[in-house]
JSON list of C-alpha atoms in Angstrom, two decimals:
[
{"chain": "H", "resi": 1, "resn": "UNK", "atom": "CA", "xyz": [-38.70, 11.29, 7.88]},
{"chain": "H", "resi": 2, "resn": "UNK", "atom": "CA", "xyz": [-41.20, 11.90, 5.11]},
{"chain": "H", "resi": 3, "resn": "UNK", "atom": "CA", "xyz": [-43.97, 13.87, 6.84]},
{"chain": "H", "resi": 4, "resn": "UNK", "atom": "CA", "xyz": [-43.99, 16.87, 9.14]},
{"chain": "H", "resi": 5, "resn": "UNK", "atom": "CA", "xyz": [-45.18, 15.35, 12.40]},
{"chain": "H", "resi": 6, "resn": "UNK", "atom": "CA", "xyz": [-45.03, 17.45, 15.59]},
{"chain": "H", "resi": 7, "resn": "UNK", "atom": "CA", "xyz": [-41.78, 15.99, 16.92]},
{"chain": "H", "resi": 8, "resn": "UNK", "atom": "CA", "xyz": [-40.03, 15.75, 13.54]},
{"chain": "H", "resi": 9, "resn": "UNK", "atom": "CA", "xyz": [-38.04, 18.94, 14.02]},
{"chain": "H", "resi": 10, "resn": "UNK", "atom": "CA", "xyz": [-36.88, 17.59, 17.39]},
{"chain": "H", "resi": 11, "resn": "UNK", "atom": "CA", "xyz": [-35.75, 14.35, 15.76]},
{"chain": "H", "resi": 12, "resn": "UNK", "atom": "CA", "xyz": [-33.93, 16.29, 13.04]},
{"chain": "H", "resi": 13, "resn": "UNK", "atom": "CA", "xyz": [-32.21, 18.49, 15.62]},
{"chain": "H", "resi": 14, "resn": "UNK", "atom": "CA", "xyz": [-31.04, 15.40, 17.52]},
{"chain": "H", "resi": 15, "resn": "UNK", "atom": "CA", "xyz": [-29.62, 13.89, 14.33]},
{"chain": "H", "resi": 16, "resn": "UNK", "atom": "CA", "xyz": [-27.85, 17.10, 13.32]},
{"chain": "H", "resi": 17, "resn": "UNK", "atom": "CA", "xyz": [-26.50, 17.48, 16.84]},
{"chain": "H", "resi": 18, "resn": "UNK", "atom": "CA", "xyz": [-24.86, 14.08, 16.47]},
{"chain": "H", "resi": 19, "resn": "UNK", "atom": "CA", "xyz": [-23.41, 15.12, 13.11]},
{"chain": "H", "resi": 20, "resn": "UNK", "atom": "CA", "xyz": [-21.92, 18.19, 14.77]},
{"chain": "H", "resi": 21, "resn": "UNK", "atom": "CA", "xyz": [-20.55, 16.15, 17.67]},
{"chain": "H", "resi": 22, "resn": "UNK", "atom": "CA", "xyz": [-18.88, 13.56, 15.43]},
{"chain": "H", "resi": 23, "resn": "UNK", "atom": "CA", "xyz": [-17.58, 16.05, 12.89]},
{"chain": "H", "resi": 24, "resn": "UNK", "atom": "CA", "xyz": [-19.78, 15.22, 9.93]},
{"chain": "H", "resi": 25, "resn": "UNK", "atom": "CA", "xyz": [-20.82, 18.85, 10.20]},
{"chain": "H", "resi": 26, "resn": "UNK", "atom": "CA", "xyz": [-17.42, 20.37, 11.03]},
{"chain": "H", "resi": 27, "resn": "UNK", "atom": "CA", "xyz": [-16.84, 23.50, 13.07]},
{"chain": "H", "resi": 28, "resn": "UNK", "atom": "CA", "xyz": [-16.93, 26.52, 10.79]},
{"chain": "H", "resi": 29, "resn": "UNK", "atom": "CA", "xyz": [-18.71, 24.61, 8.05]},
{"chain": "H", "resi": 30, "resn": "UNK", "atom": "CA", "xyz": [-21.58, 26.29, 6.22]},
{"chain": "H", "resi": 31, "resn": "UNK", "atom": "CA", "xyz": [-25.07, 24.83, 6.48]},
{"chain": "H", "resi": 32, "resn": "UNK", "atom": "CA", "xyz": [-26.62, 23.94, 3.12]},
{"chain": "H", "resi": 33, "resn": "UNK", "atom": "CA", "xyz": [-30.35, 23.45, 3.70]},
{"chain": "H", "resi": 34, "resn": "UNK", "atom": "CA", "xyz": [-30.99, 21.78, 0.34]},
{"chain": "H", "resi": 35, "resn": "UNK", "atom": "CA", "xyz": [-28.29, 19.15, 0.86]},
{"chain": "H", "resi": 36, "resn": "UNK", "atom": "CA", "xyz": [-29.26, 18.54, 4.46]},
{"chain": "H", "resi": 37, "resn": "UNK", "atom": "CA", "xyz": [-32.92, 18.11, 3.58]},
{"chain": "H", "resi": 38, "resn": "UNK", "atom": "CA", "xyz": [-31.98, 15.61, 0.88]},
{"chain": "H", "resi": 39, "resn": "UNK", "atom": "CA", "xyz": [-29.60, 13.72, 3.19]},
{"chain": "H", "resi": 40, "resn": "UNK", "atom": "CA", "xyz": [-32.22, 13.47, 5.93]},
{"chain": "H", "resi": 41, "resn": "UNK", "atom": "CA", "xyz": [-35.16, 12.84, 3.61]},
{"chain": "H", "resi": 42, "resn": "UNK", "atom": "CA", "xyz": [-37.19, 15.70, 5.07]},
{"chain": "H", "resi": 43, "resn": "UNK", "atom": "CA", "xyz": [-38.82, 18.88, 3.84]},
{"chain": "H", "resi": 44, "resn": "UNK", "atom": "CA", "xyz": [-37.19, 22.22, 4.55]},
{"chain": "H", "resi": 45, "resn": "UNK", "atom": "CA", "xyz": [-39.89, 23.42, 6.96]},
{"chain": "H", "resi": 46, "resn": "UNK", "atom": "CA", "xyz": [-39.08, 21.02, 9.84]},
{"chain": "H", "resi": 47, "resn": "UNK", "atom": "CA", "xyz": [-35.39, 21.30, 8.95]},
{"chain": "H", "resi": 48, "resn": "UNK", "atom": "CA", "xyz": [-35.52, 25.06, 9.42]},
{"chain": "H", "resi": 49, "resn": "UNK", "atom": "CA", "xyz": [-37.28, 24.59, 12.76]},
{"chain": "H", "resi": 50, "resn": "UNK", "atom": "CA", "xyz": [-34.50, 22.23, 13.83]},
{"chain": "H", "resi": 51, "resn": "UNK", "atom": "CA", "xyz": [-31.79, 24.62, 12.64]},
{"chain": "H", "resi": 52, "resn": "UNK", "atom": "CA", "xyz": [-33.44, 27.47, 14.53]},
{"chain": "H", "resi": 53, "resn": "UNK", "atom": "CA", "xyz": [-33.39, 25.36, 17.68]},
{"chain": "H", "resi": 54, "resn": "UNK", "atom": "CA", "xyz": [-29.71, 24.49, 17.23]},
{"chain": "H", "resi": 55, "resn": "UNK", "atom": "CA", "xyz": [-28.95, 28.17, 16.72]},
{"chain": "H", "resi": 56, "resn": "UNK", "atom": "CA", "xyz": [-30.68, 29.05, 19.99]},
{"chain": "H", "resi": 57, "resn": "UNK", "atom": "CA", "xyz": [-28.79, 26.20, 21.62]},
{"chain": "H", "resi": 58, "resn": "UNK", "atom": "CA", "xyz": [-25.50, 27.72, 20.48]},
{"chain": "H", "resi": 59, "resn": "UNK", "atom": "CA", "xyz": [-24.40, 24.92, 18.15]},
{"chain": "H", "resi": 60, "resn": "UNK", "atom": "CA", "xyz": [-24.96, 27.03, 15.03]},
{"chain": "H", "resi": 61, "resn": "UNK", "atom": "CA", "xyz": [-24.05, 30.61, 14.27]},
{"chain": "H", "resi": 62, "resn": "UNK", "atom": "CA", "xyz": [-26.18, 32.93, 12.15]},
{"chain": "H", "resi": 63, "resn": "UNK", "atom": "CA", "xyz": [-23.89, 35.21, 10.14]},
{"chain": "H", "resi": 64, "resn": "UNK", "atom": "CA", "xyz": [-25.53, 38.19, 8.40]},
{"chain": "H", "resi": 65, "resn": "UNK", "atom": "CA", "xyz": [-25.61, 37.76, 4.61]},
{"chain": "H", "resi": 66, "resn": "UNK", "atom": "CA", "xyz": [-23.84, 34.41, 4.91]},
{"chain": "H", "resi": 67, "resn": "UNK", "atom": "CA", "xyz": [-26.45, 32.15, 6.50]},
{"chain": "H", "resi": 68, "resn": "UNK", "atom": "CA", "xyz": [-25.80, 29.50, 9.12]},
{"chain": "H", "resi": 69, "resn": "UNK", "atom": "CA", "xyz": [-22.56, 27.78, 10.00]},
{"chain": "H", "resi": 70, "resn": "UNK", "atom": "CA", "xyz": [-21.43, 25.40, 12.71]},
{"chain": "H", "resi": 71, "resn": "UNK", "atom": "CA", "xyz": [-20.07, 27.49, 15.56]},
{"chain": "H", "resi": 72, "resn": "UNK", "atom": "CA", "xyz": [-16.30, 27.36, 15.94]},
{"chain": "H", "resi": 73, "resn": "UNK", "atom": "CA", "xyz": [-14.76, 26.04, 19.15]},
{"chain": "H", "resi": 74, "resn": "UNK", "atom": "CA", "xyz": [-12.90, 28.92, 20.78]},
{"chain": "H", "resi": 75, "resn": "UNK", "atom": "CA", "xyz": [-11.14, 29.63, 24.05]},
{"chain": "H", "resi": 76, "resn": "UNK", "atom": "CA", "xyz": [-13.27, 32.75, 24.50]},
{"chain": "H", "resi": 77, "resn": "UNK", "atom": "CA", "xyz": [-16.53, 30.78, 24.36]},
{"chain": "H", "resi": 78, "resn": "UNK", "atom": "CA", "xyz": [-15.16, 28.01, 26.58]},
{"chain": "H", "resi": 79, "resn": "UNK", "atom": "CA", "xyz": [-14.25, 30.60, 29.22]},
{"chain": "H", "resi": 80, "resn": "UNK", "atom": "CA", "xyz": [-17.79, 31.96, 29.00]},
{"chain": "H", "resi": 81, "resn": "UNK", "atom": "CA", "xyz": [-19.61, 28.62, 29.11]},
{"chain": "H", "resi": 82, "resn": "UNK", "atom": "CA", "xyz": [-17.81, 26.54, 31.73]},
{"chain": "H", "resi": 83, "resn": "UNK", "atom": "CA", "xyz": [-18.09, 28.94, 34.71]},
{"chain": "H", "resi": 84, "resn": "UNK", "atom": "CA", "xyz": [-21.86, 29.03, 34.27]},
{"chain": "H", "resi": 85, "resn": "UNK", "atom": "CA", "xyz": [-22.12, 25.31, 35.07]},
{"chain": "H", "resi": 86, "resn": "UNK", "atom": "CA", "xyz": [-20.14, 25.95, 38.26]},
{"chain": "H", "resi": 87, "resn": "UNK", "atom": "CA", "xyz": [-22.99, 28.18, 39.46]},
{"chain": "H", "resi": 88, "resn": "UNK", "atom": "CA", "xyz": [-25.96, 26.21, 38.14]},
{"chain": "H", "resi": 89, "resn": "UNK", "atom": "CA", "xyz": [-25.12, 22.65, 39.21]},
{"chain": "H", "resi": 90, "resn": "UNK", "atom": "CA", "xyz": [-24.30, 23.38, 42.87]},
{"chain": "H", "resi": 91, "resn": "UNK", "atom": "CA", "xyz": [-27.52, 25.38, 43.21]},
{"chain": "H", "resi": 92, "resn": "UNK", "atom": "CA", "xyz": [-29.50, 22.48, 41.74]},
{"chain": "H", "resi": 93, "resn": "UNK", "atom": "CA", "xyz": [-27.82, 20.12, 44.21]},
{"chain": "H", "resi": 94, "resn": "UNK", "atom": "CA", "xyz": [-28.55, 22.49, 47.09]},
{"chain": "H", "resi": 95, "resn": "UNK", "atom": "CA", "xyz": [-32.22, 22.64, 46.12]},
{"chain": "H", "resi": 96, "resn": "UNK", "atom": "CA", "xyz": [-32.36, 18.86, 45.68]},
{"chain": "H", "resi": 97, "resn": "UNK", "atom": "CA", "xyz": [-31.01, 18.19, 49.15]},
{"chain": "H", "resi": 98, "resn": "UNK", "atom": "CA", "xyz": [-29.11, 15.10, 50.20]},
{"chain": "H", "resi": 99, "resn": "UNK", "atom": "CA", "xyz": [-29.71, 12.14, 47.85]},
{"chain": "H", "resi": 100, "resn": "UNK", "atom": "CA", "xyz": [-31.43, 9.07, 49.30]},
{"chain": "H", "resi": 101, "resn": "UNK", "atom": "CA", "xyz": [-29.46, 5.88, 49.88]},
{"chain": "H", "resi": 102, "resn": "UNK", "atom": "CA", "xyz": [-30.26, 4.50, 46.44]},
{"chain": "H", "resi": 103, "resn": "UNK", "atom": "CA", "xyz": [-29.10, 7.79, 44.91]},
{"chain": "H", "resi": 104, "resn": "UNK", "atom": "CA", "xyz": [-25.75, 7.50, 46.68]},
{"chain": "H", "resi": 105, "resn": "UNK", "atom": "CA", "xyz": [-25.45, 3.91, 45.48]},
{"chain": "H", "resi": 106, "resn": "UNK", "atom": "CA", "xyz": [-26.19, 5.04, 41.94]},
{"chain": "H", "resi": 107, "resn": "UNK", "atom": "CA", "xyz": [-23.50, 7.72, 42.15]},
{"chain": "H", "resi": 108, "resn": "UNK", "atom": "CA", "xyz": [-20.97, 5.12, 43.27]},
{"chain": "H", "resi": 109, "resn": "UNK", "atom": "CA", "xyz": [-21.98, 2.71, 40.50]},
{"chain": "H", "resi": 110, "resn": "UNK", "atom": "CA", "xyz": [-21.76, 5.38, 37.79]},
{"chain": "H", "resi": 111, "resn": "UNK", "atom": "CA", "xyz": [-18.40, 6.54, 39.16]},
{"chain": "H", "resi": 112, "resn": "UNK", "atom": "CA", "xyz": [-17.01, 3.01, 38.95]},
{"chain": "H", "resi": 113, "resn": "UNK", "atom": "CA", "xyz": [-18.33, 2.55, 35.41]},
{"chain": "H", "resi": 114, "resn": "UNK", "atom": "CA", "xyz": [-16.89, 5.90, 34.37]},
{"chain": "H", "resi": 115, "resn": "UNK", "atom": "CA", "xyz": [-13.49, 5.00, 35.77]},
{"chain": "H", "resi": 116, "resn": "UNK", "atom": "CA", "xyz": [-13.33, 1.98, 33.45]},
{"chain": "H", "resi": 117, "resn": "UNK", "atom": "CA", "xyz": [-14.85, 3.66, 30.38]},
{"chain": "H", "resi": 118, "resn": "UNK", "atom": "CA", "xyz": [-12.71, 3.61, 27.23]},
{"chain": "H", "resi": 119, "resn": "UNK", "atom": "CA", "xyz": [-15.11, 5.27, 24.78]},
{"chain": "H", "resi": 120, "resn": "UNK", "atom": "CA", "xyz": [-15.33, 9.05, 24.71]},
{"chain": "H", "resi": 121, "resn": "UNK", "atom": "CA", "xyz": [-19.07, 9.26, 24.06]},
{"chain": "H", "resi": 122, "resn": "UNK", "atom": "CA", "xyz": [-19.81, 6.68, 26.74]},
{"chain": "H", "resi": 123, "resn": "UNK", "atom": "CA", "xyz": [-17.64, 8.53, 29.25]},
{"chain": "H", "resi": 124, "resn": "UNK", "atom": "CA", "xyz": [-19.52, 11.77, 28.63]},
{"chain": "H", "resi": 125, "resn": "UNK", "atom": "CA", "xyz": [-22.89, 10.00, 28.89]},
{"chain": "H", "resi": 126, "resn": "UNK", "atom": "CA", "xyz": [-21.88, 8.48, 32.23]},
{"chain": "H", "resi": 127, "resn": "UNK", "atom": "CA", "xyz": [-20.60, 11.82, 33.49]},
{"chain": "H", "resi": 128, "resn": "UNK", "atom": "CA", "xyz": [-23.87, 13.50, 32.52]},
{"chain": "H", "resi": 129, "resn": "UNK", "atom": "CA", "xyz": [-25.90, 10.81, 34.26]},
{"chain": "H", "resi": 130, "resn": "UNK", "atom": "CA", "xyz": [-23.75, 11.15, 37.39]},
{"chain": "H", "resi": 131, "resn": "UNK", "atom": "CA", "xyz": [-24.53, 14.85, 37.53]},
{"chain": "H", "resi": 132, "resn": "UNK", "atom": "CA", "xyz": [-28.23, 14.25, 36.88]},
{"chain": "H", "resi": 133, "resn": "UNK", "atom": "CA", "xyz": [-28.40, 11.95, 39.90]},
{"chain": "H", "resi": 134, "resn": "UNK", "atom": "CA", "xyz": [-26.99, 14.77, 42.04]},
{"chain": "H", "resi": 135, "resn": "UNK", "atom": "CA", "xyz": [-29.87, 17.09, 41.23]},
{"chain": "H", "resi": 136, "resn": "UNK", "atom": "CA", "xyz": [-32.55, 14.49, 40.51]},
{"chain": "H", "resi": 137, "resn": "UNK", "atom": "CA", "xyz": [-34.89, 16.04, 43.09]},
{"chain": "H", "resi": 138, "resn": "UNK", "atom": "CA", "xyz": [-34.34, 19.66, 42.07]},
{"chain": "H", "resi": 139, "resn": "UNK", "atom": "CA", "xyz": [-37.74, 21.39, 42.31]},
{"chain": "H", "resi": 140, "resn": "UNK", "atom": "CA", "xyz": [-36.79, 24.08, 39.78]},
{"chain": "H", "resi": 141, "resn": "UNK", "atom": "CA", "xyz": [-37.39, 22.78, 36.22]},
{"chain": "H", "resi": 142, "resn": "UNK", "atom": "CA", "xyz": [-36.07, 25.99, 34.65]},
{"chain": "H", "resi": 143, "resn": "UNK", "atom": "CA", "xyz": [-32.74, 25.51, 36.41]},
{"chain": "H", "resi": 144, "resn": "UNK", "atom": "CA", "xyz": [-32.55, 21.90, 35.25]},
{"chain": "H", "resi": 145, "resn": "UNK", "atom": "CA", "xyz": [-33.35, 22.96, 31.68]},
{"chain": "H", "resi": 146, "resn": "UNK", "atom": "CA", "xyz": [-30.53, 25.52, 31.77]},
{"chain": "H", "resi": 147, "resn": "UNK", "atom": "CA", "xyz": [-28.07, 22.90, 32.99]},
{"chain": "H", "resi": 148, "resn": "UNK", "atom": "CA", "xyz": [-29.09, 20.53, 30.20]},
{"chain": "H", "resi": 149, "resn": "UNK", "atom": "CA", "xyz": [-28.59, 23.32, 27.64]},
{"chain": "H", "resi": 150, "resn": "UNK", "atom": "CA", "xyz": [-25.10, 24.08, 28.90]},
{"chain": "H", "resi": 151, "resn": "UNK", "atom": "CA", "xyz": [-24.28, 20.38, 29.00]},
{"chain": "H", "resi": 152, "resn": "UNK", "atom": "CA", "xyz": [-24.88, 20.28, 25.25]},
{"chain": "H", "resi": 153, "resn": "UNK", "atom": "CA", "xyz": [-22.65, 23.30, 24.71]},
{"chain": "H", "resi": 154, "resn": "UNK", "atom": "CA", "xyz": [-19.77, 21.80, 26.70]},
{"chain": "H", "resi": 155, "resn": "UNK", "atom": "CA", "xyz": [-20.13, 18.42, 25.00]},
{"chain": "H", "resi": 156, "resn": "UNK", "atom": "CA", "xyz": [-18.69, 19.73, 21.73]},
{"chain": "H", "resi": 157, "resn": "UNK", "atom": "CA", "xyz": [-15.54, 20.87, 23.49]},
{"chain": "H", "resi": 158, "resn": "UNK", "atom": "CA", "xyz": [-15.13, 17.73, 25.56]},
{"chain": "H", "resi": 159, "resn": "UNK", "atom": "CA", "xyz": [-15.72, 15.38, 22.65]},
{"chain": "H", "resi": 160, "resn": "UNK", "atom": "CA", "xyz": [-13.29, 17.21, 20.40]},
{"chain": "H", "resi": 161, "resn": "UNK", "atom": "CA", "xyz": [-10.62, 17.59, 23.06]},
{"chain": "H", "resi": 162, "resn": "UNK", "atom": "CA", "xyz": [-10.76, 14.01, 24.30]},
{"chain": "H", "resi": 163, "resn": "UNK", "atom": "CA", "xyz": [-10.88, 12.53, 20.81]},
{"chain": "H", "resi": 164, "resn": "UNK", "atom": "CA", "xyz": [-7.91, 14.51, 19.53]},
{"chain": "H", "resi": 165, "resn": "UNK", "atom": "CA", "xyz": [-5.84, 14.02, 22.66]},
{"chain": "H", "resi": 166, "resn": "UNK", "atom": "CA", "xyz": [-7.07, 10.45, 23.12]},
{"chain": "H", "resi": 167, "resn": "UNK", "atom": "CA", "xyz": [-7.42, 11.05, 26.84]},
{"chain": "H", "resi": 168, "resn": "UNK", "atom": "CA", "xyz": [-10.59, 10.62, 28.88]},
{"chain": "H", "resi": 169, "resn": "UNK", "atom": "CA", "xyz": [-11.13, 13.28, 31.55]},
{"chain": "H", "resi": 170, "resn": "UNK", "atom": "CA", "xyz": [-12.93, 11.51, 34.36]},
{"chain": "H", "resi": 171, "resn": "UNK", "atom": "CA", "xyz": [-12.33, 13.68, 37.48]},
{"chain": "H", "resi": 172, "resn": "UNK", "atom": "CA", "xyz": [-12.45, 10.53, 39.61]},
{"chain": "H", "resi": 173, "resn": "UNK", "atom": "CA", "xyz": [-10.93, 12.14, 42.69]},
{"chain": "H", "resi": 174, "resn": "UNK", "atom": "CA", "xyz": [-13.37, 15.03, 42.84]},
{"chain": "H", "resi": 175, "resn": "UNK", "atom": "CA", "xyz": [-16.37, 12.76, 42.30]},
{"chain": "H", "resi": 176, "resn": "UNK", "atom": "CA", "xyz": [-15.28, 10.49, 45.15]},
{"chain": "H", "resi": 177, "resn": "UNK", "atom": "CA", "xyz": [-14.88, 13.49, 47.45]},
{"chain": "H", "resi": 178, "resn": "UNK", "atom": "CA", "xyz": [-18.35, 14.77, 46.55]},
{"chain": "H", "resi": 179, "resn": "UNK", "atom": "CA", "xyz": [-19.89, 11.36, 47.27]},
{"chain": "H", "resi": 180, "resn": "UNK", "atom": "CA", "xyz": [-18.06, 11.20, 50.61]},
{"chain": "H", "resi": 181, "resn": "UNK", "atom": "CA", "xyz": [-19.44, 14.61, 51.58]},
{"chain": "H", "resi": 182, "resn": "UNK", "atom": "CA", "xyz": [-22.96, 13.48, 50.70]},
{"chain": "H", "resi": 183, "resn": "UNK", "atom": "CA", "xyz": [-22.52, 10.27, 52.71]},
{"chain": "H", "resi": 184, "resn": "UNK", "atom": "CA", "xyz": [-21.50, 12.44, 55.66]},
{"chain": "H", "resi": 185, "resn": "UNK", "atom": "CA", "xyz": [-24.64, 14.55, 55.18]},
{"chain": "H", "resi": 186, "resn": "UNK", "atom": "CA", "xyz": [-22.48, 17.61, 54.47]},
{"chain": "H", "resi": 187, "resn": "UNK", "atom": "CA", "xyz": [-24.46, 19.21, 51.66]},
{"chain": "H", "resi": 188, "resn": "UNK", "atom": "CA", "xyz": [-22.63, 22.59, 51.72]},
{"chain": "H", "resi": 189, "resn": "UNK", "atom": "CA", "xyz": [-19.28, 20.81, 51.36]},
{"chain": "H", "resi": 190, "resn": "UNK", "atom": "CA", "xyz": [-20.61, 18.69, 48.50]},
{"chain": "H", "resi": 191, "resn": "UNK", "atom": "CA", "xyz": [-21.85, 21.82, 46.72]},
{"chain": "H", "resi": 192, "resn": "UNK", "atom": "CA", "xyz": [-18.50, 23.54, 47.20]},
{"chain": "H", "resi": 193, "resn": "UNK", "atom": "CA", "xyz": [-16.57, 20.52, 45.89]},
{"chain": "H", "resi": 194, "resn": "UNK", "atom": "CA", "xyz": [-18.91, 20.30, 42.91]},
{"chain": "H", "resi": 195, "resn": "UNK", "atom": "CA", "xyz": [-18.35, 23.98, 42.14]},
{"chain": "H", "resi": 196, "resn": "UNK", "atom": "CA", "xyz": [-14.58, 23.56, 42.30]},
{"chain": "H", "resi": 197, "resn": "UNK", "atom": "CA", "xyz": [-14.68, 20.48, 40.08]},
{"chain": "H", "resi": 198, "resn": "UNK", "atom": "CA", "xyz": [-16.72, 22.27, 37.43]},
{"chain": "H", "resi": 199, "resn": "UNK", "atom": "CA", "xyz": [-14.45, 25.32, 37.57]},
{"chain": "H", "resi": 200, "resn": "UNK", "atom": "CA", "xyz": [-11.48, 23.07, 36.81]},
{"chain": "H", "resi": 201, "resn": "UNK", "atom": "CA", "xyz": [-13.31, 21.43, 33.92]},
{"chain": "H", "resi": 202, "resn": "UNK", "atom": "CA", "xyz": [-12.35, 24.17, 31.48]},
{"chain": "H", "resi": 203, "resn": "UNK", "atom": "CA", "xyz": [-8.59, 23.75, 32.07]},
{"chain": "H", "resi": 204, "resn": "UNK", "atom": "CA", "xyz": [-7.99, 20.68, 29.82]},
{"chain": "H", "resi": 205, "resn": "UNK", "atom": "CA", "xyz": [-10.25, 22.21, 27.17]},
{"chain": "H", "resi": 206, "resn": "UNK", "atom": "CA", "xyz": [-8.24, 25.44, 27.13]},
{"chain": "H", "resi": 207, "resn": "UNK", "atom": "CA", "xyz": [-4.99, 23.48, 27.03]},
{"chain": "H", "resi": 208, "resn": "UNK", "atom": "CA", "xyz": [-6.26, 21.54, 24.03]},
{"chain": "H", "resi": 209, "resn": "UNK", "atom": "CA", "xyz": [-7.41, 24.70, 22.24]},
{"chain": "H", "resi": 210, "resn": "UNK", "atom": "CA", "xyz": [-4.05, 26.37, 22.89]},
{"chain": "H", "resi": 211, "resn": "UNK", "atom": "CA", "xyz": [-2.18, 23.37, 21.52]},
{"chain": "H", "resi": 212, "resn": "UNK", "atom": "CA", "xyz": [-4.50, 23.07, 18.53]},
{"chain": "H", "resi": 213, "resn": "UNK", "atom": "CA", "xyz": [-4.05, 26.72, 17.64]},
{"chain": "H", "resi": 214, "resn": "UNK", "atom": "CA", "xyz": [-0.30, 26.49, 18.14]},
{"chain": "H", "resi": 215, "resn": "UNK", "atom": "CA", "xyz": [-0.18, 23.51, 15.77]},
{"chain": "H", "resi": 216, "resn": "UNK", "atom": "CA", "xyz": [-2.24, 25.47, 13.24]},
{"chain": "H", "resi": 217, "resn": "UNK", "atom": "CA", "xyz": [-0.08, 28.56, 13.64]},
{"chain": "H", "resi": 218, "resn": "UNK", "atom": "CA", "xyz": [-3.05, 30.80, 14.45]},
{"chain": "H", "resi": 219, "resn": "UNK", "atom": "CA", "xyz": [-4.17, 32.61, 17.60]},
{"chain": "H", "resi": 220, "resn": "UNK", "atom": "CA", "xyz": [-7.16, 31.40, 19.60]},
{"chain": "H", "resi": 221, "resn": "UNK", "atom": "CA", "xyz": [-10.36, 33.18, 18.70]},
{"chain": "H", "resi": 222, "resn": "UNK", "atom": "CA", "xyz": [-13.48, 33.08, 16.61]},
{"chain": "H", "resi": 223, "resn": "UNK", "atom": "CA", "xyz": [-12.57, 33.02, 12.91]},
{"chain": "H", "resi": 224, "resn": "UNK", "atom": "CA", "xyz": [-16.07, 34.12, 12.01]},
{"chain": "H", "resi": 225, "resn": "UNK", "atom": "CA", "xyz": [-16.05, 37.08, 14.34]},
{"chain": "H", "resi": 226, "resn": "UNK", "atom": "CA", "xyz": [-14.86, 39.54, 11.71]},
{"chain": "H", "resi": 227, "resn": "UNK", "atom": "CA", "xyz": [-17.69, 38.51, 9.42]},
{"chain": "H", "resi": 228, "resn": "UNK", "atom": "CA", "xyz": [-20.49, 39.02, 11.94]}
]
């Protein structure tokens, strides 16, 4: 990463996103541009572009007079983020229509692979791909882009929760029911089941946050909120 090519800031953002996901840039941690630029071997111009993108994405928080920090994981944000997916994904599926036979087969294959997954990151990747197959034919690219953005925001919660609890949340039953509805050409039922599944997705995250805060002896909330 020595020159500022057009996609360099995108590459930097992808790398920093991984650092946030795996904890190398911990929640609440301040962003030091000089150190990051040195670690990545890049100039500060593309780094700042990447940081701006991550801020828009919601991974970073801009605090007046304090600079950037990695956004904390809070129950309040989780309650805000997760319900949005329950509206977006079913609409994308509705617009896509019933998947073709090979799409159904792909859903079944991904479901089986997910059921046997033992790695957190792999489980989340498979879950994402399963959802992408559902709305593969969505004619609204803006809707798809929004879903992808909110996927990234929920990833931080799911990765942290599943890693600390050492439990993979696979929602196997709900996925099987959705596939059955699609096989039966019942698109409205599939959309409803998908909505219900996504609405339930926040429950284990909130349970983890409650337990984490109880262990730390502090109430759930955004520790940076008073500084904003």
